[in-house]
């Protein structure tokens, strides 16, 4: 009966010895040297000029989109109603120039959110498409 007890004691001594030796050796994982980064680099796509545009109401539920610069390639135009429903998705190409007109008289909304851009940039603006001094036909008849 003393043999298993003696083996158990040797096992505990061995485990204790391993633990003591394991903590006394330095950890080499913390000693590796790393090169310090001294300069910051930015991707070249960050300096892409953003699109800028103006919205001008031309009639009841009609408006023009006027780009500041002629687009270099196709630029996507998305038009939403004031609830966020996508009404129209269109493109303005270099052949179209800087201006594009929209007639959304088939919709019930007079407030539109226009998002213009492509994969590198986009900009969003809103417009109340009823010029000052003009009323809708339903208001004129009352």
Coordinates of C-alpha atoms in Angstrom, one line a residue:
X1 CA 0.0 0.0 0.0
X2 CA 2.9 2.3 0.5
X3 CA 4.0 2.1 -3.1
X4 CA 1.0 4.0 -4.6
X5 CA 1.3 6.7 -1.9
X6 CA 5.1 7.0 -2.7
X7 CA 4.4 7.3 -6.4
X8 CA 1.8 10.0 -5.8
X9 CA 4.3 12.0 -3.7
X10 CA 6.9 11.8 -6.5
X11 CA 4.3 12.9 -9.0
X12 CA 3.5 16.0 -6.8
X13 CA 7.2 16.8 -6.4
X14 CA 7.7 16.5 -10.2
X15 CA 4.8 18.8 -11.0
X16 CA 6.0 21.3 -8.4
X17 CA 9.5 21.2 -9.9
X18 CA 8.2 21.8 -13.4
X19 CA 6.1 24.7 -12.2
X20 CA 9.0 26.3 -10.5
X21 CA 11.3 25.9 -13.5
X22 CA 8.6 27.1 -15.9
X23 CA 8.1 30.4 -14.0
X24 CA 11.8 31.1 -13.6
X25 CA 12.7 31.1 -17.3
X26 CA 12.1 34.4 -19.2
X27 CA 9.3 34.5 -21.6
X28 CA 10.8 34.9 -25.1
X29 CA 7.5 36.0 -26.7
X30 CA 7.9 39.5 -25.2
X31 CA 11.5 40.0 -26.3
X32 CA 11.0 40.1 -30.1
X33 CA 11.8 43.6 -31.4
X34 CA 9.5 45.3 -33.9
X35 CA 10.2 48.1 -36.3
X36 CA 8.5 51.3 -35.3
X37 CA 6.3 53.0 -37.8
X38 CA 7.4 56.5 -38.3
X39 CA 5.3 57.6 -41.2
X40 CA 1.6 57.5 -42.0
X41 CA 0.4 56.5 -45.5
X42 CA -3.0 57.1 -46.9
X43 CA -4.8 55.4 -49.7
X44 CA -4.9 57.4 -52.9
X45 CA -8.7 57.0 -53.3
X46 CA -9.2 59.2 -50.2
X47 CA -8.4 62.4 -52.2
X48 CA -11.1 61.9 -54.8
X49 CA -13.1 65.1 -55.3
X50 CA -16.7 64.8 -54.0
X51 CA -19.7 65.6 -56.1
X52 CA -21.5 68.8 -55.5
X53 CA -24.9 69.7 -56.9
X54 CA -27.8 72.1 -56.6
X55 CA -31.5 71.3 -56.7
X56 CA -33.9 73.9 -58.3
X57 CA -37.7 73.5 -58.3
X58 CA -39.1 74.2 -61.7
X59 CA -42.8 73.4 -61.1
X60 CA -45.1 71.3 -59.0
X61 CA -43.2 68.0 -58.4
X62 CA -40.6 69.0 -61.0
X63 CA -37.0 69.9 -60.4
X64 CA -33.6 70.2 -62.0
X65 CA -30.4 68.6 -60.7
X66 CA -27.4 70.9 -61.5
X67 CA -24.0 69.4 -61.0
X68 CA -21.1 71.8 -60.1
X69 CA -18.8 70.0 -62.6
X70 CA -19.4 67.9 -65.7
X71 CA -19.2 64.2 -64.6
X72 CA -16.2 62.2 -65.9
X73 CA -18.1 58.9 -65.9
X74 CA -21.6 57.8 -65.1
X75 CA -22.9 59.1 -61.8
X76 CA -25.9 57.5 -60.1
X77 CA -28.9 59.5 -59.0
X78 CA -31.4 58.1 -56.6
X79 CA -34.6 59.9 -55.7
X80 CA -36.6 59.0 -52.6
X81 CA -39.9 60.3 -51.2
X82 CA -40.0 61.8 -47.7
X83 CA -40.8 58.4 -46.3
X84 CA -37.6 56.9 -47.7
X85 CA -39.2 54.9 -50.5
X86 CA -37.0 54.8 -53.6
X87 CA -39.0 56.4 -56.4
X88 CA -36.4 56.6 -59.2
X89 CA -32.9 55.4 -59.9
X90 CA -31.1 57.1 -62.8
X91 CA -27.7 58.0 -64.2
X92 CA -26.2 61.2 -65.4
X93 CA -23.6 60.6 -68.0
X94 CA -20.9 62.9 -69.5
X95 CA -23.1 63.3 -72.6
X96 CA -26.0 64.6 -70.4
X97 CA -23.8 67.6 -69.3
X98 CA -24.2 69.2 -65.9
X99 CA -28.0 69.4 -65.8
X100 CA -30.9 66.9 -65.7
X101 CA -34.6 67.5 -65.2
X102 CA -37.1 65.4 -63.4
X103 CA -40.9 65.4 -63.5
X104 CA -42.3 63.3 -60.6
X105 CA -45.9 64.5 -60.9
X106 CA -47.1 60.9 -60.8
X107 CA -46.1 60.6 -57.2
X108 CA -48.0 61.8 -54.1
X109 CA -44.9 63.4 -52.5
X110 CA -43.7 67.0 -52.9
X111 CA -40.6 66.5 -50.7
X112 CA -37.8 64.5 -52.3
X113 CA -34.4 63.3 -51.1
X114 CA -31.8 63.2 -53.9
X115 CA -28.7 61.1 -53.5
X116 CA -26.0 61.6 -56.2
X117 CA -22.7 59.7 -56.4
X118 CA -20.9 56.5 -57.4
X119 CA -18.7 53.9 -55.7
X120 CA -16.2 56.5 -54.5
X121 CA -18.4 59.4 -53.2
X122 CA -22.0 60.4 -52.7
X123 CA -24.0 63.4 -51.4
X124 CA -27.6 63.8 -50.4
X125 CA -29.8 66.8 -50.4
X126 CA -33.6 67.3 -50.2
X127 CA -36.0 69.6 -52.0
X128 CA -39.6 70.8 -51.6
X129 CA -40.7 70.6 -55.3
X130 CA -43.3 73.3 -55.3
X131 CA -42.0 76.8 -56.3
X132 CA -43.1 79.8 -54.2
X133 CA -46.4 81.3 -55.3
X134 CA -47.6 78.1 -57.1
X135 CA -50.3 75.9 -55.6
X136 CA -51.4 72.4 -56.5
X137 CA -54.5 72.1 -58.7
X138 CA -56.5 70.6 -55.8
X139 CA -55.8 73.7 -53.7
X140 CA -56.7 76.1 -56.6
X141 CA -60.1 74.6 -57.0
X142 CA -61.2 75.1 -53.4

